[in-house]
Short mmCIF file of C-alpha atoms in Angstrom, two decimals:
data_model
loop_
_atom_site.label_atom_id
_atom_site.label_comp_id
_atom_site.label_asym_id
_atom_site.label_seq_id
_atom_site.Cartn_x
_atom_site.Cartn_y
_atom_site.Cartn_z
CA ASP J 9 0.00 0.00 0.00
CA ALA J 10 2.68 2.46 -1.12
CA GLY J 11 4.21 3.08 2.31
CA ILE J 12 1.03 4.24 4.02
CA THR J 13 -0.19 2.86 7.32
CA GLN J 14 -3.33 3.68 9.25
CA SER J 15 -4.01 3.08 12.91
CA PRO J 16 -6.06 1.70 14.39
CA ARG J 17 -7.43 -0.60 11.69
CA HIS J 18 -10.64 -1.23 13.60
CA LYS J 19 -12.27 0.72 16.39
CA VAL J 20 -15.56 0.60 18.24
CA THR J 21 -16.41 3.62 20.33
CA GLU J 22 -19.39 5.13 22.09
CA THR J 23 -21.35 8.19 21.05
CA GLY J 24 -19.89 11.37 22.46
CA THR J 25 -16.32 10.14 22.89
CA PRO J 26 -13.37 11.70 21.06
CA VAL J 27 -11.56 9.55 18.52
CA THR J 28 -8.26 10.11 16.71
CA LEU J 29 -7.20 8.22 13.62
CA ARG J 30 -3.61 8.29 12.44
CA CYS J 31 -2.15 8.15 8.97
CA HIS J 32 1.59 7.66 8.54
CA GLN J 33 3.53 7.75 5.25
CA THR J 34 7.11 6.92 4.39
CA GLU J 35 6.99 8.40 0.87
CA ASN J 36 7.64 12.05 1.76
CA HIS J 37 4.65 13.11 -0.37
CA ARG J 38 3.41 16.66 0.00
CA TYR J 39 -0.34 16.11 -0.09
CA MET J 40 -2.35 14.01 2.35
CA TYR J 41 -6.08 13.36 2.45
CA TRP J 42 -8.76 11.86 4.64
CA TYR J 43 -11.81 10.27 3.02
CA ARG J 44 -14.79 8.38 4.29
CA GLN J 45 -16.43 5.59 2.30
CA ASP J 46 -20.11 4.82 2.66
CA PRO J 47 -22.40 2.67 0.49
CA GLY J 48 -24.00 4.70 -2.29
CA HIS J 49 -21.69 7.67 -1.76
CA GLY J 50 -18.34 6.46 -3.01
CA LEU J 51 -15.46 8.31 -1.39
CA ARG J 52 -16.02 11.74 0.09
CA LEU J 53 -13.21 14.06 1.08
CA ILE J 54 -13.19 15.14 4.73
CA HIS J 55 -10.00 17.22 4.99
CA TYR J 56 -6.75 17.48 3.15
CA SER J 57 -3.27 18.87 3.72
CA TYR J 58 -0.93 20.53 1.23
CA GLY J 59 2.01 20.78 3.61
CA VAL J 60 3.04 20.77 7.26
CA LYS J 61 0.47 22.78 9.22
CA ASP J 62 -1.39 23.60 5.99
CA THR J 63 -4.83 22.02 5.90
CA ASP J 64 -8.21 22.72 4.37
CA LYS J 65 -11.75 21.40 4.47
CA GLY J 66 -13.30 18.93 2.09
CA GLU J 67 -16.96 18.36 1.29
CA VAL J 68 -17.91 16.58 4.55
CA SER J 69 -15.76 18.28 7.19
CA ASP J 70 -18.39 19.01 9.87
CA GLY J 71 -17.56 17.19 13.10
CA TYR J 72 -13.98 16.48 12.06
CA SER J 73 -10.66 18.23 12.61
CA VAL J 74 -7.15 17.44 11.39
CA SER J 75 -3.57 18.22 12.22
CA ARG J 76 -0.29 17.77 10.42
CA SER J 77 2.77 18.64 12.51
CA LYS J 78 5.17 16.48 10.47
CA THR J 79 5.32 15.58 6.79
CA GLU J 80 4.74 11.92 7.53
CA ASP J 81 1.76 12.13 9.90
CA PHE J 82 -1.80 13.30 9.32
CA LEU J 83 -4.27 12.95 12.19
CA LEU J 84 -8.05 12.94 11.92
CA THR J 85 -10.03 13.71 15.08
CA LEU J 86 -13.71 13.22 15.73
CA GLU J 87 -14.30 15.64 18.58
CA SER J 88 -17.48 13.93 19.78
CA ALA J 89 -18.30 10.84 17.80
CA THR J 90 -21.84 10.32 16.48
CA SER J 91 -23.48 7.28 14.91
CA SER J 92 -23.49 9.05 11.53
CA GLN J 93 -19.70 8.91 11.62
CA THR J 94 -19.71 5.13 11.51
CA SER J 95 -17.80 4.51 8.31
CA VAL J 96 -14.60 3.28 6.73
CA TYR J 97 -11.92 5.96 6.71
CA PHE J 98 -9.13 6.08 4.16
CA CYS J 99 -5.99 8.14 4.11
CA ALA J 100 -4.32 8.97 0.79
CA ILE J 101 -1.14 10.70 -0.34
CA SER J 102 0.03 12.29 -3.58
CA GLU J 103 2.63 14.45 -5.18
CA SER J 104 1.69 17.42 -7.35
CA GLY J 105 -0.15 16.36 -10.49
CA GLY J 106 0.08 12.70 -9.68
CA GLU J 107 -2.25 9.95 -8.68
CA GLN J 108 -3.28 9.38 -5.09
CA TYR J 109 -2.18 6.30 -3.17
CA PHE J 110 -4.41 4.92 -0.47
CA GLY J 111 -3.86 3.34 2.90
CA PRO J 112 -5.60 0.13 4.03
CA GLY J 113 -8.43 1.91 5.83
CA THR J 114 -9.86 2.15 9.35
CA ARG J 115 -13.27 0.71 10.11
CA LEU J 116 -14.93 2.86 12.77
CA THR J 117 -18.14 1.90 14.52
CA VAL J 118 -19.87 4.39 16.80
CA THR J 119 -22.44 2.77 19.09
CA ALA C 29 -19.88 22.17 -10.81
CA GLN C 30 -17.35 19.48 -11.44
CA SER C 31 -18.55 15.90 -11.20
CA VAL C 32 -18.08 12.31 -12.18
CA ALA C 33 -20.86 9.85 -12.96
CA GLN C 34 -20.76 6.09 -13.03
CA PRO C 35 -24.18 5.21 -14.40
CA GLU C 36 -24.09 1.50 -13.54
CA ASP C 37 -24.07 0.25 -9.97
CA GLN C 38 -23.13 -3.22 -11.13
CA VAL C 39 -21.78 -4.82 -14.29
CA ASN C 40 -21.97 -8.57 -14.85
CA VAL C 41 -19.82 -10.32 -17.44
CA ALA C 42 -18.79 -13.87 -18.20
CA GLU C 43 -15.15 -14.84 -17.86
CA GLY C 44 -13.33 -14.45 -21.17
CA ASN C 45 -15.72 -11.82 -22.49
CA PRO C 46 -14.76 -8.18 -22.92
CA LEU C 47 -15.81 -5.80 -20.19
CA THR C 48 -16.62 -2.09 -20.06
CA VAL C 49 -17.19 0.04 -16.99
CA LYS C 50 -18.60 3.43 -17.86
CA CYS C 51 -17.62 6.86 -16.58
CA THR C 52 -18.62 10.36 -17.67
CA TYR C 53 -17.27 13.60 -16.30
CA SER C 54 -17.96 17.30 -16.13
CA VAL C 55 -15.04 19.69 -15.52
CA SER C 56 -13.88 23.07 -16.67
CA GLY C 57 -10.69 22.97 -18.66
CA ASN C 58 -8.69 19.89 -19.55
CA PRO C 59 -9.53 16.89 -17.39
CA TYR C 60 -7.15 14.72 -15.40
CA LEU C 61 -8.94 11.36 -15.15
CA PHE C 62 -8.22 8.28 -13.05
CA TRP C 63 -9.46 4.74 -12.47
CA TYR C 64 -9.06 2.88 -9.20
CA VAL C 65 -9.98 -0.63 -8.10
CA GLN C 66 -10.94 -1.78 -4.61
CA TYR C 67 -10.86 -5.40 -3.53
CA PRO C 68 -12.80 -6.47 -0.41
CA ASN C 69 -11.45 -5.01 2.83
CA ARG C 70 -8.65 -3.20 1.02
CA GLY C 71 -7.81 0.36 0.11
CA LEU C 72 -8.13 1.71 -3.41
CA GLN C 73 -5.45 0.75 -5.89
CA PHE C 74 -4.49 3.01 -8.79
CA LEU C 75 -5.12 1.45 -12.22
CA LEU C 76 -4.45 4.16 -14.79
CA LYS C 77 -4.72 7.85 -15.58
CA TYR C 78 -5.24 10.22 -18.48
CA ILE C 79 -3.62 13.63 -18.44
CA THR C 80 -2.80 14.34 -22.05
CA GLY C 81 -1.76 12.58 -25.23
CA ASP C 82 -3.07 9.31 -26.66
CA ASN C 83 -6.77 8.81 -26.02
CA LEU C 84 -6.23 5.12 -25.23
CA VAL C 85 -4.48 4.69 -21.92
CA LYS C 86 -3.06 1.36 -20.78
CA GLY C 87 -2.83 0.47 -17.12
CA SER C 88 -2.31 -2.31 -14.64
CA TYR C 89 -3.69 -5.88 -14.87
CA GLY C 90 -4.47 -5.58 -18.60
CA PHE C 91 -6.96 -2.74 -18.18
CA GLU C 92 -7.19 0.20 -20.53
CA ALA C 93 -9.40 3.26 -20.78
CA GLU C 94 -10.54 5.36 -23.67
CA PHE C 95 -10.78 9.12 -23.31
CA ASN C 96 -13.49 10.68 -25.48
CA LYS C 97 -13.57 14.45 -25.26
CA SER C 98 -16.70 14.97 -27.35
CA GLN C 99 -18.69 12.53 -25.21
CA THR C 100 -16.93 13.56 -21.98
CA SER C 101 -16.37 9.91 -21.19
CA PHE C 102 -13.52 7.80 -19.85
CA HIS C 103 -14.69 4.18 -20.00
CA LEU C 104 -12.61 1.38 -18.50
CA LYS C 105 -12.14 -1.68 -20.69
CA LYS C 106 -10.51 -5.08 -20.74
CA PRO C 107 -10.52 -7.43 -23.73
CA SER C 108 -10.95 -10.63 -21.71
CA ALA C 109 -12.35 -10.60 -18.17
CA LEU C 110 -11.05 -12.78 -15.36
CA VAL C 111 -12.95 -13.94 -12.27
CA SER C 112 -10.22 -12.22 -10.25
CA ASP C 113 -11.24 -8.88 -11.81
CA SER C 114 -14.38 -8.95 -9.67
CA ALA C 115 -14.13 -5.85 -7.49
CA LEU C 116 -15.40 -2.30 -6.99
CA TYR C 117 -14.19 0.23 -9.55
CA PHE C 118 -14.04 3.98 -9.10
CA CYS C 119 -13.59 6.70 -11.67
CA ALA C 120 -12.19 10.05 -10.51
CA VAL C 121 -11.40 13.47 -11.93
CA ARG C 122 -9.00 16.06 -10.59
CA ASP C 123 -10.73 19.11 -9.19
CA SER C 124 -9.41 21.85 -11.45
CA SER C 125 -10.86 24.69 -9.38
CA TYR C 126 -8.03 24.56 -6.86
CA ASN C 127 -4.28 24.30 -7.12
CA THR C 128 -4.28 21.00 -5.30
CA ASP C 129 -4.51 17.35 -6.18
CA LYS C 130 -8.05 16.94 -4.89
CA LEU C 131 -10.00 14.23 -6.67
CA ILE C 132 -13.73 13.92 -7.17
CA PHE C 133 -14.83 10.29 -7.13
CA GLY C 134 -17.79 8.57 -8.71
CA THR C 135 -20.00 6.36 -6.58
CA GLY C 136 -18.39 3.19 -7.86
CA THR C 137 -19.36 0.25 -10.07
CA ARG C 138 -19.26 -3.30 -8.83
CA LEU C 139 -17.89 -5.66 -11.45
CA GLN C 140 -18.90 -9.30 -11.15
CA VAL C 141 -17.19 -11.77 -13.47
CA PHE C 142 -18.86 -15.17 -13.60
CA PRO C 143 -16.96 -18.39 -14.41
#
């Protein structure tokens, strides 16, 4: 998976608790992305980063925040998890003009 | 607004037959187009891309895609399907409204190849 790891791979949490997902790359790519995948919706962009400490919102950013303090790490935080955030979350990386490479995904269940 | 459409939720084909998975797009300017495949419980894998040049693009695992500017389409094709090609396929287009590499994905097409 192109030098991208995600942790944890599976998580079950309760409504109202904070959750942080981690994406780590060894490719030194500039851009990093967080997506969620839900049936019937394909992949939807949550947040993305175009450099260390440079981030911006995607199409479904409400309820999520991100941080990127190092090139290799991109964190996604659910401040107060809700059942609607039950999903599979994918991290991706790219260089300018190139294709994106995806991590293995994190399956999150909010009960 | 920029968008990608995959009009078929599922495509069924017999092993050995040719397959086509359809994709149409709407962007301003010249499109950067991509195809990805997703096997069960895995992340997306890059198959091929079109940026410029020859309208027929060859990619991984024997797949190819044909860019048609007049029909705004980028259909994925393979001359002879394998059972192992059964997976979820996504078409994507680069969002040209920003100076980033953001991609807009279609909703996916499930390909089922029967023995």
